Short mmCIF file of C-alpha atoms (C1' of nucleotides) in Angstrom, two decimals:
data_model
loop_
_atom_site.label_atom_id
_atom_site.label_comp_id
_atom_site.label_asym_id
_atom_site.label_seq_id
_atom_site.Cartn_x
_atom_site.Cartn_y
_atom_site.Cartn_z
CA UNK Z 1 -167.54 81.89 -149.64
CA UNK Z 2 -166.35 83.12 -146.31
CA UNK Z 3 -167.23 79.76 -144.80
CA UNK Z 4 -164.53 77.97 -146.73
CA UNK Z 5 -161.56 76.83 -144.74
CA UNK Z 6 -158.41 78.84 -145.30
CA UNK Z 7 -156.57 77.70 -148.39
CA UNK Z 8 -153.41 76.85 -146.52
CA UNK Z 9 -155.13 73.96 -144.75
CA UNK Z 10 -155.38 71.93 -147.93
CA UNK Z 11 -151.65 71.52 -148.64
CA UNK Z 12 -151.06 70.93 -144.96
CA UNK Z 13 -153.59 68.10 -144.82
CA UNK Z 14 -152.27 66.57 -148.01
CA UNK Z 15 -148.75 66.50 -146.66
CA UNK Z 16 -149.86 65.28 -143.25
CA UNK Z 17 -151.79 62.47 -144.91
CA UNK Z 18 -148.72 61.52 -146.92
CA UNK Z 19 -146.51 61.63 -143.88
CA UNK Z 20 -148.88 59.57 -141.75
CA UNK Z 21 -149.08 56.83 -144.37
CA UNK Z 22 -145.34 56.76 -144.92
CA UNK Z 23 -144.56 56.76 -141.21
CA UNK Z 24 -146.98 53.91 -140.55
CA UNK Z 25 -145.60 52.00 -143.49
CA UNK Z 26 -142.09 52.21 -142.13
CA UNK Z 27 -143.10 51.41 -138.60
CA UNK Z 28 -144.65 48.22 -139.92
CA UNK Z 29 -141.73 47.51 -142.27
CA UNK Z 30 -139.40 47.79 -139.30
CA UNK Z 31 -141.50 45.21 -137.45
CA UNK Z 32 -141.36 42.93 -140.47
CA UNK Z 33 -137.59 42.86 -140.67
CA UNK Z 34 -136.76 45.99 -142.64
CA UNK Z 35 -135.74 48.49 -139.97
CA UNK Z 36 -133.35 50.40 -142.22
CA UNK Z 37 -135.72 51.17 -145.06
CA UNK Z 38 -136.26 54.89 -145.55
CA UNK Z 39 -139.17 56.69 -147.20
CA UNK Z 40 -137.26 57.37 -150.38
CA UNK Z 41 -136.09 53.79 -150.74
CA UNK Z 42 -139.53 52.49 -151.63
CA UNK Z 43 -139.88 55.02 -154.41
CA UNK Z 44 -136.44 54.20 -155.74
CA UNK Z 45 -136.96 50.44 -155.64
CA UNK Z 46 -140.26 50.94 -157.43
CA UNK Z 47 -138.51 53.03 -160.06
CA UNK Z 48 -135.85 50.37 -160.55
CA UNK Z 49 -138.51 47.78 -161.21
CA UNK Z 50 -138.22 44.10 -161.97
CA UNK Z 51 -136.19 44.53 -165.15
CA UNK Z 52 -133.51 46.63 -163.58
CA UNK Z 53 -132.08 49.93 -164.73
CA UNK Z 54 -128.90 52.00 -164.78
CA UNK Z 55 -127.79 55.02 -162.78
CA UNK Z 56 -128.34 57.37 -165.67
CA UNK Z 57 -131.82 56.06 -166.44
CA UNK Z 58 -132.76 56.05 -162.78
CA UNK Z 59 -131.66 59.65 -162.49
CA UNK Z 60 -133.81 60.58 -165.45
CA UNK Z 61 -136.79 58.72 -164.07
CA UNK Z 62 -136.53 60.34 -160.68
CA UNK Z 63 -135.59 63.80 -161.88
CA UNK Z 64 -132.16 63.97 -160.28
CA UNK Z 65 -128.59 63.89 -161.57
CA UNK Z 66 -126.94 60.61 -162.42
CA UNK Z 67 -124.49 61.21 -159.56
CA UNK Z 68 -127.31 61.55 -157.07
CA UNK Z 69 -128.91 58.40 -158.46
CA UNK Z 70 -125.56 56.64 -158.17
CA UNK Z 71 -125.22 57.57 -154.52
CA UNK Z 72 -128.72 56.34 -153.78
CA UNK Z 73 -127.92 53.07 -155.53
CA UNK Z 74 -124.79 52.71 -153.40
CA UNK Z 75 -126.85 53.16 -150.26
CA UNK Z 76 -129.38 50.56 -151.39
CA UNK Z 77 -126.53 48.24 -152.27
CA UNK Z 78 -125.08 48.58 -148.77
CA UNK Z 79 -128.50 47.68 -147.37
CA UNK Z 80 -128.64 44.64 -149.62
CA UNK Z 81 -131.70 45.80 -151.56
CA UNK Z 82 -130.04 45.99 -154.97
CA UNK Z 83 -127.00 44.59 -156.71
CA UNK Z 84 -125.02 45.78 -159.70
CA UNK Z 85 -123.63 43.80 -162.60
CA UNK Z 86 -121.93 44.81 -165.80
CA UNK Z 87 -124.04 44.69 -168.92
CA UNK Z 88 -122.40 42.15 -171.29
CA UNK Z 89 -123.84 44.01 -174.26
CA UNK Z 90 -122.43 47.37 -173.22
CA UNK Z 91 -119.42 47.19 -170.96
CA UNK Z 92 -119.90 50.77 -169.85
CA UNK Z 93 -123.28 50.09 -168.31
CA UNK Z 94 -123.94 48.58 -164.93
CA UNK Z 95 -127.38 47.08 -164.51
CA UNK Z 96 -128.97 47.65 -161.15
CA UNK Z 97 -131.29 44.85 -160.09
CA UNK Z 98 -133.44 44.17 -157.06
CA UNK Z 99 -132.17 41.46 -154.74
CA UNK Z 100 -134.66 39.06 -153.12
CA UNK Z 101 -134.55 41.37 -150.12
CA UNK Z 102 -135.40 44.33 -152.31
CA UNK Z 103 -138.28 42.46 -153.89
CA UNK Z 104 -139.44 41.49 -150.43
CA UNK Z 105 -139.56 45.01 -149.09
CA UNK Z 106 -141.48 46.10 -152.18
CA UNK Z 107 -144.01 43.30 -151.81
CA UNK Z 108 -144.45 43.98 -148.11
CA UNK Z 109 -144.87 47.70 -148.81
CA UNK Z 110 -147.63 46.97 -151.28
CA UNK Z 111 -149.42 44.79 -148.76
CA UNK Z 112 -149.03 47.31 -145.95
CA UNK Z 113 -150.22 50.20 -148.13
CA UNK Z 114 -153.29 48.18 -149.02
CA UNK Z 115 -153.96 47.59 -145.36
CA UNK Z 116 -153.47 51.26 -144.50
CA UNK Z 117 -155.85 52.19 -147.26
CA UNK Z 118 -158.34 49.81 -145.73
CA UNK Z 119 -157.96 51.58 -142.42
CA UNK Z 120 -158.73 54.91 -144.05
CA UNK Z 121 -161.73 53.36 -145.74
CA UNK Z 122 -162.96 52.19 -142.36
CA UNK Z 123 -162.80 55.74 -141.05
CA UNK Z 124 -164.21 57.79 -143.91
CA UNK Z 125 -166.02 55.10 -145.86
CA UNK Z 126 -165.19 53.17 -148.98
CA UNK Z 127 -167.00 55.48 -151.32
CA UNK Z 128 -165.55 58.66 -149.93
CA UNK Z 129 -162.06 57.25 -150.15
CA UNK Z 130 -162.59 56.29 -153.77
CA UNK Z 131 -163.88 59.80 -154.45
CA UNK Z 132 -160.91 61.30 -152.69
CA UNK Z 133 -158.55 59.34 -154.89
CA UNK Z 134 -160.50 60.15 -158.02
CA UNK Z 135 -160.51 63.85 -157.16
CA UNK Z 136 -156.80 63.89 -156.48
CA UNK Z 137 -156.19 62.23 -159.81
CA UNK Z 138 -157.96 65.15 -161.47
CA UNK Z 139 -155.84 67.84 -159.87
CA UNK Z 140 -152.43 66.19 -159.87
CA UNK Z 141 -150.15 65.66 -162.85
CA UNK Z 142 -149.64 62.15 -164.19
CA UNK Z 143 -145.96 62.82 -163.62
CA UNK Z 144 -143.86 60.30 -161.86
CA UNK Z 145 -142.36 60.94 -158.51
CA UNK Z 146 -139.47 63.35 -158.31
CA UNK Z 147 -136.79 62.46 -155.83
CA UNK Z 148 -135.39 65.90 -155.16
CA UNK Z 149 -137.57 66.35 -152.10
CA UNK Z 150 -134.85 67.43 -149.66
CA UNK Z 151 -133.48 70.19 -151.84
CA UNK Z 152 -136.87 71.08 -153.26
CA UNK Z 153 -138.37 71.76 -149.89
CA UNK Z 154 -135.51 73.33 -148.06
CA UNK Z 155 -132.86 74.86 -150.32
CA UNK F 1 -162.10 44.32 -153.15
CA UNK F 2 -159.89 43.55 -156.06
CA UNK F 3 -161.19 46.62 -157.88
CA UNK F 4 -159.61 48.99 -155.41
CA UNK F 5 -156.63 50.91 -156.66
CA UNK F 6 -153.32 49.75 -155.29
CA UNK F 7 -152.62 51.23 -151.88
CA UNK F 8 -149.44 52.93 -152.96
CA UNK F 9 -151.35 55.32 -155.19
CA UNK F 10 -152.90 57.13 -152.23
CA UNK F 11 -149.68 58.44 -150.64
CA UNK F 12 -148.37 59.30 -154.09
CA UNK F 13 -151.44 61.39 -154.93
CA UNK F 14 -151.36 63.10 -151.57
CA UNK F 15 -147.76 64.11 -152.03
CA UNK F 16 -148.29 65.13 -155.65
CA UNK F 17 -151.20 67.30 -154.59
CA UNK F 18 -149.07 68.91 -151.93
CA UNK F 19 -146.24 69.48 -154.34
CA UNK F 20 -148.45 70.94 -157.04
CA UNK F 21 -149.98 73.46 -154.65
CA UNK F 22 -146.63 74.45 -153.19
CA UNK F 23 -145.00 74.78 -156.59
CA UNK F 24 -147.82 76.93 -157.92
CA UNK F 25 -147.73 79.04 -154.78
CA UNK F 26 -144.07 79.77 -155.24
CA UNK F 27 -144.35 80.41 -158.94
CA UNK F 28 -146.94 83.05 -158.13
CA UNK F 29 -144.96 84.40 -155.16
CA UNK F 30 -141.99 84.82 -157.48
CA UNK F 31 -144.17 86.83 -159.85
CA UNK F 32 -145.35 88.97 -156.95
CA UNK F 33 -141.88 90.00 -155.85
CA UNK F 34 -140.78 87.11 -153.64
CA UNK F 35 -138.55 85.03 -155.90
CA UNK F 36 -136.37 83.72 -153.08
CA UNK F 37 -139.08 82.28 -150.87
CA UNK F 38 -138.75 78.53 -150.41
CA UNK F 39 -141.45 76.03 -149.46
CA UNK F 40 -140.24 75.73 -145.90
CA UNK F 41 -140.14 79.48 -145.38
CA UNK F 42 -143.90 79.82 -145.39
CA UNK F 43 -144.26 77.20 -142.70
CA UNK F 44 -141.57 78.83 -140.60
CA UNK F 45 -142.99 82.33 -140.95
CA UNK F 46 -146.38 80.95 -140.00
CA UNK F 47 -144.85 79.28 -136.96
CA UNK F 48 -143.15 82.52 -135.92
CA UNK F 49 -146.47 84.32 -136.01
CA UNK F 50 -147.30 87.93 -135.30
CA UNK F 51 -146.09 87.89 -131.70
CA UNK F 52 -142.63 86.59 -132.53
CA UNK F 53 -140.74 83.74 -130.96
CA UNK F 54 -137.25 82.55 -130.08
CA UNK F 55 -134.96 79.99 -131.68
CA UNK F 56 -135.58 77.47 -128.92
CA UNK F 57 -139.34 77.83 -129.06
CA UNK F 58 -139.35 77.72 -132.84
CA UNK F 59 -137.34 74.52 -132.74
CA UNK F 60 -139.83 72.99 -130.35
CA UNK F 61 -142.76 74.06 -132.48
CA UNK F 62 -141.26 72.67 -135.66
CA UNK F 63 -139.80 69.53 -134.16
CA UNK F 64 -136.17 70.31 -134.87
CA UNK F 65 -133.15 71.23 -132.75
CA UNK F 66 -132.64 74.79 -131.62
CA UNK F 67 -129.52 74.92 -133.78
CA UNK F 68 -131.46 73.99 -136.89
CA UNK F 69 -134.09 76.57 -136.01
CA UNK F 70 -131.33 79.12 -135.53
CA UNK F 71 -129.90 78.44 -138.96
CA UNK F 72 -133.31 78.77 -140.57
CA UNK F 73 -133.82 82.08 -138.78
CA UNK F 74 -130.47 83.28 -140.10
CA UNK F 75 -131.52 82.42 -143.63
CA UNK F 76 -134.83 84.25 -143.22
CA UNK F 77 -132.95 87.20 -141.75
CA UNK F 78 -130.66 87.33 -144.78
CA UNK F 79 -133.76 87.39 -146.99
CA UNK F 80 -135.22 90.22 -144.94
CA UNK F 81 -138.26 88.28 -143.78
CA UNK F 82 -137.48 88.38 -140.05
CA UNK F 83 -135.42 90.47 -137.66
CA UNK F 84 -134.00 89.72 -134.25
CA UNK F 85 -133.89 91.89 -131.15
CA UNK F 86 -132.81 91.22 -127.60
CA UNK F 87 -135.56 90.69 -125.09
CA UNK F 88 -135.25 93.48 -122.49
CA UNK F 89 -136.82 91.18 -119.87
CA UNK F 90 -134.36 88.35 -120.44
CA UNK F 91 -131.07 89.39 -121.94
CA UNK F 92 -130.32 85.86 -123.02
CA UNK F 93 -133.29 85.70 -125.35
CA UNK F 94 -133.51 87.10 -128.84
CA UNK F 95 -137.00 87.69 -130.10
CA UNK F 96 -137.55 86.85 -133.75
CA UNK F 97 -140.18 89.00 -135.42
CA UNK F 98 -141.62 89.22 -138.90
CA UNK F 99 -140.58 92.25 -140.92
CA UNK F 100 -143.12 93.99 -143.17
CA UNK F 101 -141.69 91.88 -145.99
CA UNK F 102 -142.29 88.73 -143.95
CA UNK F 103 -145.83 89.76 -143.19
CA UNK F 104 -146.32 90.53 -146.86
CA UNK F 105 -145.21 87.12 -148.09
CA UNK F 106 -147.50 85.50 -145.53
CA UNK F 107 -150.48 87.58 -146.57
CA UNK F 108 -149.82 86.92 -150.25
CA UNK F 109 -149.44 83.21 -149.57
CA UNK F 110 -152.82 83.12 -147.87
CA UNK F 111 -154.44 84.86 -150.81
CA UNK F 112 -152.74 82.62 -153.37
CA UNK F 113 -153.65 79.46 -151.47
CA UNK F 114 -157.26 80.59 -151.42
CA UNK F 115 -157.13 81.14 -155.14
CA UNK F 116 -155.54 77.73 -155.76
CA UNK F 117 -158.20 76.13 -153.61
CA UNK F 118 -160.78 77.85 -155.78
CA UNK F 119 -159.17 76.35 -158.86
CA UNK F 120 -159.43 72.88 -157.36
CA UNK F 121 -163.04 73.56 -156.49
CA UNK F 122 -163.68 74.50 -160.10
CA UNK F 123 -162.30 71.14 -161.22
CA UNK F 124 -163.79 68.72 -158.73
CA UNK F 125 -166.64 70.77 -157.37
CA UNK F 126 -167.12 72.76 -154.19
CA UNK F 127 -168.80 69.98 -152.30
CA UNK F 128 -166.30 67.31 -153.20
CA UNK F 129 -163.42 69.56 -152.18
CA UNK F 130 -165.06 70.24 -148.82
CA UNK F 131 -165.54 66.50 -148.37
CA UNK F 132 -161.93 65.86 -149.31
CA UNK F 133 -160.77 68.28 -146.66
CA UNK F 134 -163.15 66.90 -144.07
CA UNK F 135 -162.00 63.35 -144.79
CA UNK F 136 -158.35 64.28 -144.55
CA UNK F 137 -159.02 65.95 -141.23
CA UNK F 138 -160.33 62.62 -139.94
CA UNK F 139 -157.27 60.61 -140.89
CA UNK F 140 -154.51 63.08 -140.14
CA UNK F 141 -153.22 64.06 -136.72
CA UNK F 142 -153.97 67.55 -135.41
CA UNK F 143 -150.22 67.88 -135.05
CA UNK F 144 -148.48 70.91 -136.30
CA UNK F 145 -146.10 70.76 -139.18
CA UNK F 146 -142.72 69.16 -138.56
CA UNK F 147 -139.84 70.75 -140.37
CA UNK F 148 -137.48 67.80 -140.56
CA UNK F 149 -138.66 66.93 -144.04
CA UNK F 150 -135.25 66.66 -145.75
CA UNK F 151 -133.78 64.29 -143.20
CA UNK F 152 -137.06 62.52 -142.61
CA UNK F 153 -137.46 61.58 -146.22
CA UNK F 154 -133.94 60.87 -147.25
CA UNK F 155 -131.65 60.00 -144.37
"C1'" DC T 1 -127.91 86.56 -100.15
"C1'" DT T 2 -125.34 83.26 -102.31
"C1'" DA T 3 -124.40 79.09 -104.75
"C1'" DA T 4 -126.10 75.42 -107.75
"C1'" DG T 5 -128.78 74.34 -111.54
"C1'" DA T 6 -131.24 75.40 -115.82
"C1'" DT T 7 -131.82 77.98 -120.03
"C1'" DA T 8 -130.68 80.92 -124.41
"C1'" DG T 9 -127.84 81.45 -128.04
"C1'" DA T 10 -123.36 80.98 -130.61
"C1'" DC T 11 -119.69 78.15 -132.54
"C1'" DA T 12 -117.65 74.04 -134.44
"C1'" DA T 13 -117.59 69.37 -136.25
"C1'" DC T 14 -119.91 65.62 -138.48
"C1'" DG T 15 -122.67 62.88 -141.85
"C1'" DT T 16 -126.18 63.01 -145.53
"C1'" DC T 17 -128.01 64.88 -149.68
"C1'" DG T 18 -128.00 66.77 -154.45
"C1'" DT T 19 -125.25 69.58 -157.40
"C1'" DT T 20 -121.60 70.72 -160.91
"C1'" DG T 21 -117.22 69.60 -162.94
"C1'" DT T 22 -113.83 66.34 -164.47
"C1'" DC T 23 -111.85 62.07 -166.02
"C1'" DG T 24 -111.08 57.39 -168.27
"C1'" DT T 25 -113.42 53.92 -170.68
"C1'" DT T 26 -116.47 52.17 -174.12
"C1'" DA T 27 -120.04 52.50 -177.83
"C1'" DA T 28 -122.09 54.71 -181.76
"C1'" DT T 29 -121.55 57.43 -185.80
"C1'" DA T 30 -119.54 60.04 -189.67
"C1'" DT D 1 -110.60 55.11 -188.86
"C1'" DA D 2 -111.56 59.26 -186.32
"C1'" DT D 3 -114.80 61.99 -183.97
"C1'" DT D 4 -118.68 62.33 -181.03
"C1'" DA D 5 -121.64 60.66 -177.41
"C1'" DA D 6 -122.68 58.03 -173.34
"C1'" DC D 7 -121.70 55.52 -168.85
"C1'" DG D 8 -119.80 55.37 -164.44
"C1'" DA D 9 -116.44 57.00 -160.90
"C1'" DC D 10 -114.15 60.63 -158.26
"C1'" DA D 11 -113.80 65.10 -156.02
"C1'" DA D 12 -115.40 69.49 -154.40
"C1'" DC D 13 -119.13 72.45 -152.99
"C1'" DG D 14 -123.09 74.41 -150.41
"C1'" DA D 15 -127.42 73.31 -147.83
"C1'" DC D 16 -129.52 70.89 -144.12
"C1'" DG D 17 -130.07 68.85 -139.47
"C1'" DT D 18 -127.55 66.70 -135.78
"C1'" DT D 19 -124.77 66.42 -131.43
"C1'" DG D 20 -121.41 68.51 -128.44
"C1'" DT D 21 -119.41 72.42 -126.19
"C1'" DC D 22 -119.02 77.06 -124.40
"C1'" DT D 23 -120.36 81.63 -122.38
"C1'" DA D 24 -123.77 84.55 -120.53
"C1'" DT D 25 -127.89 85.02 -118.01
"C1'" DC D 26 -131.92 83.79 -115.35
"C1'" DT D 27 -134.05 80.87 -111.70
"C1'" DT D 28 -134.23 78.46 -107.61
"C1'" DA D 29 -132.76 76.06 -103.35
"C1'" DG D 30 -130.26 76.46 -99.17
#
DNA sequence: CTAAGATAGACAACGTCGTTGTCGTTAATA
DNA sequence: TATTAACGACAACGACGTTGTCTATCTTAG
């Protein structure tokens, strides 16, 4: 089909869509009192979850080394989004938990993403958006998010 | 609509789709004799184009500093994908041009992307893929690609 | 025509990121 | 009880993009 768009447009549009959503999310988060949140933070906070986790487990979940996970946790701790406490059952472990601020940014993110999705639905239609999501589900792995984006893209 | 998927799935799927395509591209590029090509290289080579460019212009095109563009050019030069020559009209300028190897990786990328697009079409259907692309075009800016991905995501 | 300003590219320093390697401490297992 | 495994902390490394500075060169105003 010579009328098909060139294949390189597809990845470009996918990334641009991702970037637009993330940028608008963080613009709105900044307005709502979270000006220091970064794109990766949301994914990390989501991966930590309500029950908490450890640096090693977080690294495994996100596909990076435990050291990298530890540094990310430190950064989130400085921002007040997580806190660490020793595990009484295993003195080696330090449980990382969301603070109220961390829970707040996660809740706001969910609400803002829903609103952004609504905006897309207003542009392309509810049904088409649902189809778009369903189609993407068919061609993407069920894998969780990998956090090695910087090195993956550039190195 | 409480039956809608949570809004955070959309950006996730978009990024996963991007990542899958890019990873498969580079797996195939590696098989075809370009094992050192990185995701960003394709975008940079594309931005350089057939006519060539300079570090300053490339930086402007990709939304990064001229120094960052210069470092990327150095890396591509080491890989043999571009070469630099002084501009006889303006001795300050150094024109960056694609080498045959750089042109080759670009041509192969185009072919591989087309093939990957065909694979997606086989899964979700030709029409649905065309709709997906058309819909994404409506919600994404016509902007060119910005190369500050590492810092944008993580910093 | 000359002098002031702007531009291109190179060099260095800095902070962030993920990586590997190492170490001391603590838990699990033989 | 002794060995192995796991957790977290520390340091060093290269990659990346950033700002700042410097020289060389082109452009433009007087």
